[in-house]
Amino acid sequence: MSNKEPESGDSQDSLTAIDYINQQEELEREARTLMPFDPNECTYDLGELRQQIYACLTCSKMNDNQPIGVCYSCSIQCHSKHDLVELFSKRSFLCDCGTTRMAKTPNGACSLRRADRSNTGPLAGAQSRKSSHIDLPAEDIPSNSNAYNQNFHGKFCACKHLYDPAKETGTMLQCYFGFVCGEDWFHDRCIMGLSRDYHTTEDSNSLPAIDGNQFPIETTSSDEDSDEADDGSAQYRLEHFPHLKTFDEFICWQCVSKFRKNFNQLDQEFPGVIVEKLPRFVGVKSLDEWKELQEKANEPRVKRTKTETTNDQHDSEGYSIFLARNFKKKLQHVSKLDHQSNLYQFLQNNSFLYEDDTIYKPPEDDSDDAWSSTASNTESSALDAIQSLPRDQAIEGIQAYNAIKSKLRDFFKPFAEQGRVVTEDEVKNFFGEMATKEKPSE
């Protein structure tokens, strides 16, 4: 074994090639975690699915503010340079990429479907957008049943705020039913009806808000969780709000109000399916005030005076419901209901309440030629910077590095073979030479 000293000593600007490779393997693992799926298949030809959807604000603005949602793969391959908002899952949604909803978007045809239909096969990263020099318009037929709401313009919740992950605090839940709200996301405080300034008057009554980078928090139906002791998420529960581990899904007050009779029948016919009904009081400024109104609302009507029932300045907007962790198991005998009953018809029209309602996931990316490989074998400090960028810029950066992947490997090969360190200056010189070669001749 060689005892040769590293040429650059203990300089903080140096690293061994082996250290570099280890760093890249770790970065690749992180990239696979963030984007684990193969981004080479648009879901348009698969029809309407419950799937991950991204709102493209850029294409929306180009098309008279018409809401536009695209699938996971198209968000990477066709819209990576656009302003995107991750909406998470939407039910029965057909990808809008390449449809006439994007008719005014230049070269709006879906690059993935274009490549597939020409039998050339989609290419990874930026290459897919450069595979054709022909400007093709978006001409495919859009769905006539996609449901759009304010989420497709970047707004969420009853407070209609623009979501900013860097500033967001508190827990947000997605309405599972969505008939009225369009599967919107709601702050826990807004579900209760607390005013936006309640924090300034009652912050001491609630526990610390959850890190905004964890938005949104989706509840899980894992039986293992229910048996475990409270984990870190417990400390963030808003007082009087149901514990996240006590329910599986949430249905907002707007959707409940539209079908209140049906949900009341559901509660009567299948006890235990609804574990909590949480009232919403408009403009409440403190948690103590909310609790007082809840207790008053629960009093028998004979105890309330006429003044109380007619002049209450905090009217209730109804209530949201929280479904048990095993609610679908409790609803497995739906077929035994009277088939002429309103409840049976309601459940048949919304069969996702008792049947499997899985979210479509693209095939996992396990190849060296697809998306995951674009994150590997790149200069360490550059990728660290990429990780801190907004999603669209990060994708663009990773795609750019994919183009020089093989050259970067050749650059590091002699360092690894000789056990030499790689200095910051050597890396800078490498990229400087690359930039010079890429400059167009005047």
Short mmCIF file of N, CA and C in Angstrom, two decimals, residues 236-337:
data_model
loop_
_atom_site.label_atom_id
_atom_site.label_comp_id
_atom_site.label_asym_id
_atom_site.label_seq_id
_atom_site.Cartn_x
_atom_site.Cartn_y
_atom_site.Cartn_z
N TYR A 236 -47.07 18.77 17.39
CA TYR A 236 -47.53 19.87 16.56
C TYR A 236 -49.05 19.96 16.47
N ARG A 237 -49.76 19.09 17.16
CA ARG A 237 -51.21 19.08 17.04
C ARG A 237 -51.81 20.36 17.59
N LEU A 238 -52.69 20.97 16.78
CA LEU A 238 -53.42 22.14 17.22
C LEU A 238 -54.44 21.71 18.27
N GLU A 239 -54.49 22.42 19.36
CA GLU A 239 -55.39 22.04 20.45
C GLU A 239 -56.84 21.96 19.95
N HIS A 240 -57.54 20.94 20.38
CA HIS A 240 -58.93 20.63 20.00
C HIS A 240 -59.06 20.04 18.60
N PHE A 241 -57.94 19.95 17.87
CA PHE A 241 -57.98 19.33 16.54
C PHE A 241 -57.69 17.84 16.69
N PRO A 242 -58.39 16.98 15.94
CA PRO A 242 -58.16 15.53 16.08
C PRO A 242 -56.70 15.15 15.87
N HIS A 243 -56.25 14.21 16.67
CA HIS A 243 -54.88 13.72 16.53
C HIS A 243 -54.75 12.99 15.19
N LEU A 244 -53.65 13.23 14.49
CA LEU A 244 -53.46 12.66 13.16
C LEU A 244 -53.53 11.14 13.15
N LYS A 245 -53.22 10.51 14.27
CA LYS A 245 -53.21 9.05 14.31
C LYS A 245 -54.58 8.46 14.60
N THR A 246 -55.57 9.31 14.85
CA THR A 246 -56.89 8.78 15.20
C THR A 246 -57.81 8.65 14.00
N PHE A 247 -57.39 9.14 12.84
CA PHE A 247 -58.25 9.07 11.66
C PHE A 247 -57.41 8.79 10.43
N ASP A 248 -58.10 8.38 9.37
CA ASP A 248 -57.42 8.05 8.11
C ASP A 248 -57.62 9.13 7.06
N GLU A 249 -58.86 9.60 6.92
CA GLU A 249 -59.16 10.62 5.91
C GLU A 249 -60.04 11.71 6.49
N PHE A 250 -59.97 12.87 5.85
CA PHE A 250 -60.73 14.05 6.27
C PHE A 250 -61.62 14.50 5.11
N ILE A 251 -62.86 14.88 5.42
CA ILE A 251 -63.79 15.42 4.42
C ILE A 251 -64.23 16.80 4.90
N CYS A 252 -64.02 17.82 4.08
CA CYS A 252 -64.23 19.20 4.51
C CYS A 252 -65.70 19.54 4.70
N TRP A 253 -65.94 20.60 5.44
CA TRP A 253 -67.30 21.05 5.77
C TRP A 253 -68.10 21.41 4.52
N GLN A 254 -67.43 21.87 3.46
CA GLN A 254 -68.15 22.24 2.24
C GLN A 254 -68.79 21.02 1.59
N CYS A 255 -68.01 19.94 1.50
CA CYS A 255 -68.52 18.70 0.90
C CYS A 255 -69.56 18.04 1.81
N VAL A 256 -69.34 18.10 3.11
CA VAL A 256 -70.30 17.51 4.05
C VAL A 256 -71.64 18.24 3.96
N SER A 257 -71.59 19.57 3.88
CA SER A 257 -72.83 20.36 3.82
C SER A 257 -73.65 20.01 2.58
N LYS A 258 -72.97 19.73 1.47
CA LYS A 258 -73.66 19.40 0.22
C LYS A 258 -74.38 18.06 0.34
N PHE A 259 -73.82 17.14 1.12
CA PHE A 259 -74.38 15.79 1.24
C PHE A 259 -74.61 15.43 2.71
N ARG A 260 -75.08 16.39 3.49
CA ARG A 260 -75.19 16.17 4.94
C ARG A 260 -76.12 15.01 5.26
N LYS A 261 -77.23 14.92 4.57
CA LYS A 261 -78.18 13.84 4.82
C LYS A 261 -77.52 12.48 4.58
N ASN A 262 -76.75 12.37 3.50
CA ASN A 262 -76.09 11.10 3.18
C ASN A 262 -75.04 10.73 4.23
N PHE A 263 -74.28 11.72 4.68
CA PHE A 263 -73.26 11.42 5.68
C PHE A 263 -73.88 11.11 7.04
N ASN A 264 -75.02 11.73 7.35
CA ASN A 264 -75.73 11.37 8.58
C ASN A 264 -76.22 9.92 8.51
N GLN A 265 -76.73 9.53 7.35
CA GLN A 265 -77.18 8.15 7.17
C GLN A 265 -76.00 7.18 7.26
N LEU A 266 -74.87 7.59 6.71
CA LEU A 266 -73.66 6.76 6.78
C LEU A 266 -73.26 6.53 8.23
N ASP A 267 -73.34 7.58 9.03
CA ASP A 267 -72.97 7.49 10.44
C ASP A 267 -73.92 6.56 11.19
N GLN A 268 -75.20 6.58 10.82
CA GLN A 268 -76.19 5.74 11.49
C GLN A 268 -76.08 4.28 11.07
N GLU A 269 -75.88 4.03 9.79
CA GLU A 269 -75.85 2.66 9.28
C GLU A 269 -74.52 1.96 9.56
N PHE A 270 -73.44 2.73 9.65
CA PHE A 270 -72.12 2.14 9.85
C PHE A 270 -71.42 2.86 11.01
N PRO A 271 -71.83 2.57 12.23
CA PRO A 271 -71.23 3.22 13.41
C PRO A 271 -69.71 3.00 13.44
N GLY A 272 -69.01 4.05 13.77
CA GLY A 272 -67.55 3.94 13.88
C GLY A 272 -66.81 4.35 12.63
N VAL A 273 -67.51 4.52 11.50
CA VAL A 273 -66.85 4.98 10.28
C VAL A 273 -66.41 6.43 10.45
N ILE A 274 -67.30 7.26 10.99
CA ILE A 274 -66.97 8.66 11.27
C ILE A 274 -66.54 8.75 12.74
N VAL A 275 -65.29 9.10 12.96
CA VAL A 275 -64.78 9.13 14.34
C VAL A 275 -64.89 10.51 14.96
N GLU A 276 -65.07 11.54 14.15
CA GLU A 276 -65.22 12.88 14.72
C GLU A 276 -65.90 13.81 13.73
N LYS A 277 -66.76 14.68 14.30
CA LYS A 277 -67.36 15.77 13.55
C LYS A 277 -66.85 17.06 14.17
N LEU A 278 -66.09 17.82 13.40
CA LEU A 278 -65.44 19.02 13.93
C LEU A 278 -66.13 20.26 13.37
N PRO A 279 -66.83 21.02 14.22
CA PRO A 279 -67.55 22.21 13.72
C PRO A 279 -66.59 23.32 13.31
N ARG A 280 -67.07 24.15 12.41
CA ARG A 280 -66.30 25.31 11.95
C ARG A 280 -67.06 26.57 12.31
N PHE A 281 -66.43 27.43 13.08
CA PHE A 281 -67.05 28.69 13.49
C PHE A 281 -66.31 29.84 12.81
N VAL A 282 -67.06 30.73 12.17
CA VAL A 282 -66.47 31.77 11.34
C VAL A 282 -65.81 32.86 12.19
N GLY A 283 -64.56 33.17 11.88
CA GLY A 283 -63.89 34.32 12.47
C GLY A 283 -63.53 34.21 13.93
N VAL A 284 -63.41 33.01 14.45
CA VAL A 284 -63.03 32.84 15.85
C VAL A 284 -61.57 33.27 16.03
N LYS A 285 -61.29 34.03 17.08
CA LYS A 285 -59.96 34.61 17.25
C LYS A 285 -59.09 33.88 18.27
N SER A 286 -59.66 32.91 18.99
CA SER A 286 -58.85 32.17 19.94
C SER A 286 -59.38 30.75 20.08
N LEU A 287 -58.52 29.86 20.54
CA LEU A 287 -58.91 28.47 20.75
C LEU A 287 -59.90 28.35 21.90
N ASP A 288 -59.74 29.19 22.92
CA ASP A 288 -60.70 29.17 24.03
C ASP A 288 -62.09 29.56 23.56
N GLU A 289 -62.14 30.56 22.70
CA GLU A 289 -63.42 31.01 22.16
C GLU A 289 -64.05 29.91 21.31
N TRP A 290 -63.22 29.23 20.52
CA TRP A 290 -63.73 28.12 19.69
C TRP A 290 -64.31 27.02 20.58
N LYS A 291 -63.61 26.67 21.64
CA LYS A 291 -64.08 25.61 22.54
C LYS A 291 -65.39 26.00 23.21
N GLU A 292 -65.51 27.25 23.58
CA GLU A 292 -66.75 27.73 24.21
C GLU A 292 -67.93 27.60 23.25
N LEU A 293 -67.71 27.97 21.98
CA LEU A 293 -68.77 27.86 20.98
C LEU A 293 -69.12 26.40 20.71
N GLN A 294 -68.13 25.53 20.72
CA GLN A 294 -68.40 24.11 20.51
C GLN A 294 -69.27 23.56 21.63
N GLU A 295 -68.95 23.89 22.86
CA GLU A 295 -69.73 23.41 24.00
C GLU A 295 -71.15 23.94 23.95
N LYS A 296 -71.29 25.19 23.54
CA LYS A 296 -72.62 25.78 23.44
C LYS A 296 -73.43 25.09 22.33
N ALA A 297 -72.74 24.77 21.21
CA ALA A 297 -73.43 24.10 20.10
C ALA A 297 -73.88 22.70 20.47
N ASN A 298 -73.18 22.08 21.41
CA ASN A 298 -73.52 20.72 21.83
C ASN A 298 -74.61 20.67 22.89
N GLU A 299 -74.98 21.84 23.42
CA GLU A 299 -76.04 21.87 24.43
C GLU A 299 -77.38 21.51 23.79
N PRO A 300 -78.26 20.87 24.55
CA PRO A 300 -79.62 20.60 24.04
C PRO A 300 -80.29 21.91 23.65
N ARG A 301 -81.04 21.90 22.57
CA ARG A 301 -81.63 23.13 22.06
C ARG A 301 -82.55 23.80 23.07
N VAL A 302 -83.16 23.03 23.95
CA VAL A 302 -84.10 23.62 24.92
C VAL A 302 -83.38 24.53 25.89
N LYS A 303 -82.07 24.38 26.06
CA LYS A 303 -81.32 25.21 26.98
C LYS A 303 -80.93 26.55 26.38
N ARG A 304 -81.02 26.66 25.06
CA ARG A 304 -80.57 27.89 24.41
C ARG A 304 -81.70 28.91 24.40
N THR A 305 -81.36 30.14 24.71
CA THR A 305 -82.36 31.19 24.66
C THR A 305 -82.54 31.65 23.22
N LYS A 306 -83.62 32.34 22.97
CA LYS A 306 -83.89 32.84 21.63
C LYS A 306 -82.78 33.78 21.17
N THR A 307 -82.26 34.61 22.10
CA THR A 307 -81.19 35.54 21.76
C THR A 307 -79.94 34.81 21.31
N GLU A 308 -79.62 33.72 22.02
CA GLU A 308 -78.42 32.95 21.69
C GLU A 308 -78.50 32.33 20.30
N THR A 309 -79.69 31.86 19.95
CA THR A 309 -79.83 31.13 18.69
C THR A 309 -79.96 32.06 17.49
N THR A 310 -80.36 33.30 17.73
CA THR A 310 -80.58 34.19 16.58
C THR A 310 -79.51 35.26 16.42
N ASN A 311 -78.80 35.61 17.52
CA ASN A 311 -77.86 36.71 17.45
C ASN A 311 -76.40 36.31 17.65
N ASP A 312 -76.10 35.04 17.55
CA ASP A 312 -74.72 34.60 17.71
C ASP A 312 -73.88 35.14 16.56
N GLN A 313 -72.84 35.94 16.92
CA GLN A 313 -72.03 36.57 15.87
C GLN A 313 -71.10 35.59 15.17
N HIS A 314 -70.92 34.39 15.75
CA HIS A 314 -70.06 33.38 15.14
C HIS A 314 -70.91 32.23 14.64
N ASP A 315 -71.50 32.40 13.47
CA ASP A 315 -72.33 31.35 12.92
C ASP A 315 -71.48 30.14 12.55
N SER A 316 -72.05 28.96 12.73
CA SER A 316 -71.36 27.75 12.33
C SER A 316 -71.54 27.53 10.83
N GLU A 317 -70.46 27.14 10.17
CA GLU A 317 -70.53 26.80 8.75
C GLU A 317 -70.65 25.30 8.57
N GLY A 318 -71.20 24.63 9.56
CA GLY A 318 -71.31 23.19 9.49
C GLY A 318 -70.10 22.53 10.13
N TYR A 319 -69.80 21.34 9.70
CA TYR A 319 -68.70 20.60 10.32
C TYR A 319 -68.00 19.73 9.29
N SER A 320 -66.74 19.45 9.58
CA SER A 320 -65.96 18.50 8.79
C SER A 320 -66.01 17.15 9.49
N ILE A 321 -65.80 16.09 8.74
CA ILE A 321 -65.81 14.76 9.35
C ILE A 321 -64.46 14.08 9.14
N PHE A 322 -64.14 13.20 10.08
CA PHE A 322 -62.89 12.46 10.04
C PHE A 322 -63.22 10.98 10.06
N LEU A 323 -62.72 10.26 9.06
CA LEU A 323 -63.04 8.85 8.88
C LEU A 323 -62.03 7.96 9.60
N ALA A 324 -62.55 6.87 10.18
CA ALA A 324 -61.72 5.96 10.96
C ALA A 324 -60.58 5.38 10.14
N ARG A 325 -59.57 4.92 10.82
CA ARG A 325 -58.39 4.38 10.14
C ARG A 325 -58.72 3.13 9.32
N ASN A 326 -59.72 2.39 9.73
CA ASN A 326 -60.12 1.18 8.98
C ASN A 326 -61.52 1.34 8.40
N PHE A 327 -61.85 2.56 7.97
CA PHE A 327 -63.23 2.84 7.57
C PHE A 327 -63.67 2.00 6.37
N LYS A 328 -62.77 1.68 5.47
CA LYS A 328 -63.17 0.88 4.29
C LYS A 328 -63.52 -0.55 4.70
N LYS A 329 -62.86 -1.05 5.70
CA LYS A 329 -63.20 -2.39 6.20
C LYS A 329 -64.59 -2.38 6.82
N LYS A 330 -64.92 -1.29 7.50
CA LYS A 330 -66.24 -1.17 8.11
C LYS A 330 -67.34 -1.02 7.06
N LEU A 331 -66.96 -0.57 5.85
CA LEU A 331 -67.94 -0.36 4.78
C LEU A 331 -67.99 -1.53 3.79
N GLN A 332 -67.39 -2.65 4.13
CA GLN A 332 -67.32 -3.76 3.18
C GLN A 332 -68.67 -4.44 2.94
N HIS A 333 -69.66 -4.15 3.78
CA HIS A 333 -70.98 -4.77 3.60
C HIS A 333 -71.99 -3.81 2.98
N VAL A 334 -71.50 -2.89 2.18
CA VAL A 334 -72.37 -1.92 1.51
C VAL A 334 -73.45 -2.62 0.69
N SER A 335 -73.12 -3.74 0.09
CA SER A 335 -74.07 -4.45 -0.78
C SER A 335 -75.31 -4.92 -0.04
N LYS A 336 -75.25 -4.99 1.29
CA LYS A 336 -76.40 -5.45 2.07
C LYS A 336 -77.43 -4.35 2.31
N LEU A 337 -77.08 -3.13 1.94
CA LEU A 337 -78.03 -2.03 2.07
C LEU A 337 -79.17 -2.19 1.08
#
